[in-house]
Amino acid sequence: AQGGIATQEGIPKEIRLLGVRDHTGPVAYAGIGGARGGELAISEINRSGYLGKGVKLTIEEVDTAGSIETASAEMAQATADRTVHAIMGPTQGQQAATVAPMVERAQVPTIFTQAGSDGVVINDYTYRATAPMESYYHLATDYLAEKRLRDVSVLYNATFPTFAEIGDGPLPKQAAARGLNIVSSTPVQMTTQDFTTPVRSIAGKDPDAVVMLLTEPQSVTALTQLRQAGYDGQVIATSVQGGGNLKEAGRHGKGVIYPTDFSPALTSRKARDFVAAFEKRFGQLPDVYAAEGYDGMWWLARAIKASGSASRDGIKRGLQEVAKDGFEGAMGELTFAGGDMRVPGVLVRWNGTREELVSGGAS
Amino acid sequence: MTDWYFSHIVLVQSTLTTLLLALSVQVPLRAGVFSFAGVGCYGIGGYLAAIGMVHYGLSTASAILLAAAAGGIAAYALGLLIQRLTGLYLAMATVAFTLIIAVVVVNGGDLTGSAAGLFGALGTLDTGHLLAVVAVVVVALTFTEIGPLGRRVEAVREDPELASAMGIDVARYRRATFAVSGVLGGLSGSMTVLLRSTVTPDDINFHLVVLALTIIIVGGSRSWIGAFVGTVIFVWMPEVLAFVGEWEDVVYGVLVAAAAVYLPGGVTGAAMDGYRRYRRKRREAQSSPDAPPPQPAAAAAGGDR
Amino acid sequence: MAQHILNAVALGSVYLVFALGMALAWSTIGILNFAHGATFMFSAFTAHVVTQQVALPMPAVVLVAVAAGALIATLTQVLAFGPIMRRVADHRAAELRILIGGIGVAAIPLAIAERETASAPFGFRGSTYQAQVFEVFGLRMTTTVLVIVLAGIGIGVGVWRWLARSRQGLALRAIGVDAETASLMGVDRSTLALGTMATSGALAGLAGALLTFQLGAIAPESGDQLLIKAFAIVVLGGLGSMGGVIVGAFVLAGAETLVLAMNQGTWVDAVSFGLIFLVLLLRPQGLFGRQEVRRT
Amino acid sequence: MAASTAATTGDERRAEPEATVLRADDVAVHFGGVKAVDGVSITLTAGRIFGVLGPNGSGKSTLLAALTRLVPLTRGRLEFQGKPYDTVRPHTIAARGVARTFQTVRILPGRTVFDNVALGAESAGRPGSIGRAGKAERGRVRQRVRTAIERTGLSGKERHRPDELSYGYQRRVEIARAIASEPTLLLLDEPTAGMNRQERDDITGLLDDLRGEGLTQLLIEHDVQMMVEACDHLFAMNFGELIADGEPESVVRHPAVQEAYLGTQGRAHA
Amino acid sequence: MLEVADLHVSYGPVHAVRGVSLAAEPERITLVLGANGAGKSTSLRAICGLQPASGGSVRLDGAELLGKRPHRIVRDGVSLVPEGRRIFAPLTVAENLRIGGYTADRSRVGALVDGVYDRFPILAQRRDMPAGLLSGGEQQMLAFGRALMAQPHVMLLDEPSMGLAPGMVDTVLAGVRAIADSGIGVLMVEQNVDAGLAVADTVSIVARGEVVRSGQAAELRQDASVVHALLGEAALAEEGAP
Ligand SMILES: Nc1ncnc2c1ncn2[C@@H]1O[C@H](COP(=O)(O)OP(=O)(O)OP(=O)(O)O)[C@@H](O)[C@H]1O
Ligand SMILES: Nc1ncnc2c1ncn2[C@@H]1O[C@H](COP(=O)(O)OP(=O)(O)OP(=O)(O)O)[C@@H](O)[C@H]1O
Ligand SMILES: CC(C)C[C@H](N)C(=O)O
Ligand SMILES: [Mg+2]
Ligand SMILES: [Mg+2]
């Protein structure tokens, strides 16, 4: 590769990006979703001549295959490649936290999606296009308070960083602030497969609602077994259950409500356009990962435009500048806390076949 | 070259740290001790180094020393505790030890960063330091593979009772392998963490056990060279297989299974067999061509008295 | 309390069916099959794919999974373990290679399933079966649990007795000790080994179907978690003892249920592995394992 | 066999003639209900060959295992060169100079004959030394290995792996390994099983030479003629107990031995 | 009847058996003698299919056995007592015997086991003990008894008297004689020359992988010195020791 390209100021004809994320392995869906959202955004950006006539964004994807090792190895290669202007970073929190110091050393601006743990957005080169779940999870407690569902049981995966963070901290606090009464809090671990026992004791308490912070297969099982244990109250879940992950729970999944940063049920024009374009291109509804990838890519494009330079430094400056004012994306009015995105969030209900809007989502 | 080096620096470094991890399982295995305590000590070392650096501001060198020492002590103590166990029972007990460590760090509160782990433990290691450590380890291990000590270690593995009838203190050898594997695990864990700056409970899992074992069996379980060859193969495989894209894991599986079937002594074993056959061929070619079929002693045995 | 015991029995039965298949091949012909978890998962996945096409009743779904499991295990034996066993004279040399061969084989179905599902959970939503909930003596359970408990205990005891009593069972154990000499007794070791592996795979398939019915859905990675548990169960019970597997499965399930019932969910693994550790300290050959036979 | 090379070895360890080398007092080894050895007392004096005779299952090998501490004693006391050793671990007594062979061949399958014998040579009285041996010491070890290999008729097979050898030769590796350690006391459990008369005589010739060098030996064999010729003193066992003890000829003629050992026909076999 | 003709076996470059011809006829015991490493065990292993032969033929009643797998050969009626006993150590004595009767008629197994116990009472005492704990000689009895369980047409014995006390040697060899007399062909390797000659009908002497002499046992009994000479025992013979 010819050296120095990505450090030249100004906007060249080709702006080369690299997507470094999981395309295989247990959380491949997040990487694949993000890549597809980004791909859609790039095609829109290029087609519309948003960055100037004939200016093309191109992206190449490499697979981190679910491993921190591979992620940092790929990232080392990506950052050493002087033709790369920016990187769309890993989706797994730990991969992201590991590569964060690397991108600073190499001074390559990197936008993560997902990557919901601490230690990711830690310097001038790390940005994240996913709002932390706890920043909009109050939608759930608001809803419970509004519906007077006072007594709440919490069932959460306490060894999964994102859920551990919510389950141990914000959730009890938000609940207390809204006069909710947490009657039981049941931590389980990543390897828990069968929920008969915890679900049994929850059903025994018969709370008004159950807040369930679990991974996809866990949530299907827990829901099924919760219903079989005779519990028929409201279940509140998370965006992890979005994107049709509750389908396998069949009738037991019906009526589950969860806050999410994006839903195809959103009604803003931006959201509807995104959903339509995505469906046309990929033949299916976009999930949260796709929306984040899409908005993240637009953040980048706006950044280049704002600073008038696609150099690594220019992009970095642009990202900060765009973050100051925020912009409207598929996920709604986007604001930023430093390099970290914030969304209005939306509360949806799974009706057995798709998501329905419950509240929020106004833009 | 330097370009290549900088873009592959992570792979180069993780080859060295992974080699230490593989050795931490290979060393006991060579003495017939089927122990994965080294992987547990990888976790202990990694966490101690990160805790030392993040919470107590230790220097890189002292964090690594602390980790190695703690790994050695922990494994030695474990070895004392379970010295009556053998074979797969011992393997199970050490796997249990390793997985319990993972649970303990998940429940470790702020000290261990709980489920999310610790980040920001960036040490000042470079490839030169790693090379130095690995070189010292490899030289030391070489002495346990050759000559009298090598034979004794082999006797302890193949037939402990015979070994003790030959005056070898089998229990002492076993305890020693525990300590060594703990030190190696601690070194590997701490250096890995200080290079990458993060450590999570996820890092200590059964897959790491499987990886270490796969490396030494595919590479060759009898000497550090086998561990090295295996490490190179498995660290670099994702890079090399990148072109098959999403079928990488399938190809990986096929290659591993094929190695198990076709390479009895691992890659190094196959290479040595090949070399031996080549030498024999040459020897035969050199000995007079018109002599009756080679009489490699055995056939002549019946009457050589 | 009684409810907790029932839950533990149900969980133990799932572990049992899964672990039995693994123990069968392991403690007879000496094959510690690390692809057992992948076989389990992929049979359930196959049944999932089939139910998406045709709405099958529960027995048919189970049958599909059992057949898939048997097929996968047979292939594994023919392509990997058989060739390894043919190439070595003594069993100890083969042990580690079989382990690694299994690890390699396991990667293949896992990769395929992860790709096809994008790692989303899958189940038998297409099946006509709906679990019925009923109560006896105030204990709540589902028809699925009933089936699992009956299958687990029935098959467990059956396999145990068969191995101890039958001629083939004896021949299998002989192969595990010394395959060459076993063949001198007229034992057709490759055919018996193939049959054993097929049976073991069928049990993995059965466990796959039953567990998926029980949990509603599993993920491609679910097999790995069970694998390590089954390994622990067999060792806990004592290698070579089918009775030990039965006890081991319920002991482990009991311990896990207890920890969960005490609402210490994040300590489950520590407690169950700690228990195994303790048992091994007190009984180095597992609960029912035999002391190694070695003479001077 | 190359008896001529023998004279140079073993002299450092030669014990005082007639000094007591090993004393076992009321030794018993029970396995559950099986009383494999039940109250055996023997004394081995320096520089002589002692033999143990007895029907199959009479406890000979178990006695050997007890003397080398490989099985726990149910009761009894053991003394080697005046020092009690019934509680030490097996490697200690081996390191003090007690070498043995096993009834079932036990050799390292992955190592050459040379290496297997070297294992014995290196064990000689240097407990736990971690192979820091100097050049001179290494040379001496190699010499010991060569001598042992020559004396057991294994010359030419140094580079073979044990599993490439016929059974009779595997037995020789066992013997070579034991004598390479230049022990003070050598215990042999059916060293000539699987050999024909000529081959046996070669081995007994070797044992005789070793006796000449002052080595005390305890030999288990079933070949009565060979035992009478080779041994200075015989012990006869049955059901774990000593039934006779003394001059070989008289022991063999002892009625209890005739009865127990030589079968119902009572006809001597040789 | 078993006919071995011009058998060749190699271990890699080692040509261990070079054209051995032997026969085992019903009611007759063929004794195979030879020094250590002469190729006796290798020949027996090749006949049973445990070691691939590189040439020659092994016919049982005219049908070729070479190339068949061991368990097939056993089912055809050839059974081997292997060198070094090879009992199944963790299995009990009774189980070892039952597995020996794997190919036998199911209903007869019980009676056959009892027959072995009658011959070797110590095995009956030890029936529920893991066979690996038996003494060396007891294991040898078990290996012999186990082979009897298969009710073979032809029996191959690799040093059946090894490790046996003299009285037991007589018992076993008398047993071999009785087996032969019941119509079974026996091919027996023995190091105990005198005891072997006492029961054998025919003798073949193997050296360096070849048969160097064969003849009737009766003749060779008269002329033991020839045998000893061929086994490399010339020195002994001259001294007239036996
Ligand atoms: N670990 C054990 N457990 C139970 N019984 C045992 C054990 N070891 C040996 N025995 C029994 O003790 C008896 C003595 O065995 P030992 O091996 O000492 O006999 P031996 O005299 O050497 O016989 P042989 O001449 O056949 O080798 C045998 O009957 C054997 O079955
Ligand atoms: N696996 C093997 N690899 C290489 N050579 C071997 C192997 N097995 C045996 N041999 C050689 O083949 C020759 C014949 O061995 P075999 O075991 O048949 O001898 P034998 O006549 O039975 O001797 P013994 O009386 O000692 O049992 C020997 O020289 C031996 O070294
Ligand atoms: C892909 C997602 C499961 C990643 C997860 N939210 C994390 O932060 O690690
Ligand atoms: Mg004995
Ligand atoms: Mg032989």
Tab-separated table of C-alpha atoms in Angstrom, chain B residues 160-162 164-165, chain C residues 291-296, chain D residues 24 26-32 34-38 40 59-78 85-91 93 100 102 106 187 189 237, chain E residues 132-135:
chain	number	residue	atom	x	y	z
B	160	PRO	CA	5.339	-44.501	37.983
B	161	GLU	CA	5.790	-47.712	39.915
B	162	LEU	CA	8.747	-48.733	37.809
B	164	SER	CA	9.967	-45.458	42.000
B	165	ALA	CA	11.608	-48.867	41.840
C	291	GLN	CA	-9.320	-48.889	41.607
C	292	GLU	CA	-6.926	-49.299	38.733
C	293	VAL	CA	-5.761	-52.878	38.473
C	294	ARG	CA	-2.030	-53.013	38.459
C	295	ARG	CA	0.331	-55.515	39.901
C	296	THR	CA	3.952	-55.619	40.684
D	24	ALA	CA	12.563	-59.182	57.040
D	26	ASP	CA	7.268	-61.464	60.367
D	27	VAL	CA	6.241	-59.741	57.153
D	28	ALA	CA	2.592	-60.057	56.154
D	29	VAL	CA	0.685	-58.648	53.192
D	30	HIS	CA	-3.044	-59.222	53.114
D	31	PHE	CA	-5.453	-58.103	50.405
D	32	GLY	CA	-8.833	-58.207	51.993
D	34	VAL	CA	-6.309	-62.993	50.633
D	35	LYS	CA	-3.271	-63.542	52.795
D	36	ALA	CA	-0.719	-63.296	50.020
D	37	VAL	CA	2.197	-63.179	52.429
D	38	ASP	CA	1.631	-64.188	56.005
D	40	VAL	CA	7.563	-64.466	56.569
D	59	GLY	CA	3.145	-65.169	47.568
D	60	LYS	CA	6.626	-64.949	46.065
D	61	SER	CA	6.049	-61.871	43.952
D	62	THR	CA	4.107	-60.233	46.732
D	63	LEU	CA	7.030	-60.830	49.074
D	64	LEU	CA	9.281	-59.104	46.573
D	65	ALA	CA	6.853	-56.221	46.344
D	66	ALA	CA	6.873	-55.972	50.111
D	67	LEU	CA	10.663	-55.956	50.239
D	68	THR	CA	10.747	-53.120	47.729
D	69	ARG	CA	7.918	-51.276	49.521
D	70	LEU	CA	5.643	-51.359	46.490
D	71	VAL	CA	2.806	-52.819	48.547
D	72	PRO	CA	1.916	-51.693	52.042
D	73	LEU	CA	2.776	-54.136	54.810
D	74	THR	CA	-0.028	-55.521	56.876
D	75	ARG	CA	2.559	-56.154	59.566
D	76	GLY	CA	6.214	-56.854	59.956
D	77	ARG	CA	9.547	-55.114	59.990
D	78	LEU	CA	12.130	-54.586	57.304
D	85	TYR	CA	12.845	-49.144	56.245
D	86	ASP	CA	9.311	-50.411	56.605
D	87	THR	CA	7.827	-46.928	56.457
D	88	VAL	CA	9.941	-45.258	53.776
D	89	ARG	CA	8.668	-44.757	50.252
D	90	PRO	CA	9.817	-47.138	47.524
D	91	HIS	CA	12.210	-44.794	45.755
D	93	ILE	CA	15.004	-48.015	49.276
D	100	ARG	CA	14.661	-55.481	41.072
D	102	PHE	CA	9.420	-57.504	37.452
D	106	ARG	CA	8.001	-53.369	32.465
D	187	LEU	CA	15.832	-59.047	43.441
D	189	ASP	CA	11.267	-62.234	39.699
D	237	MET	CA	6.765	-70.805	50.292
E	132	GLY	CA	-5.045	-58.415	36.878
E	133	LEU	CA	-4.536	-59.145	40.563
E	134	LEU	CA	-3.811	-62.809	40.005
E	135	SER	CA	-0.274	-64.070	40.363
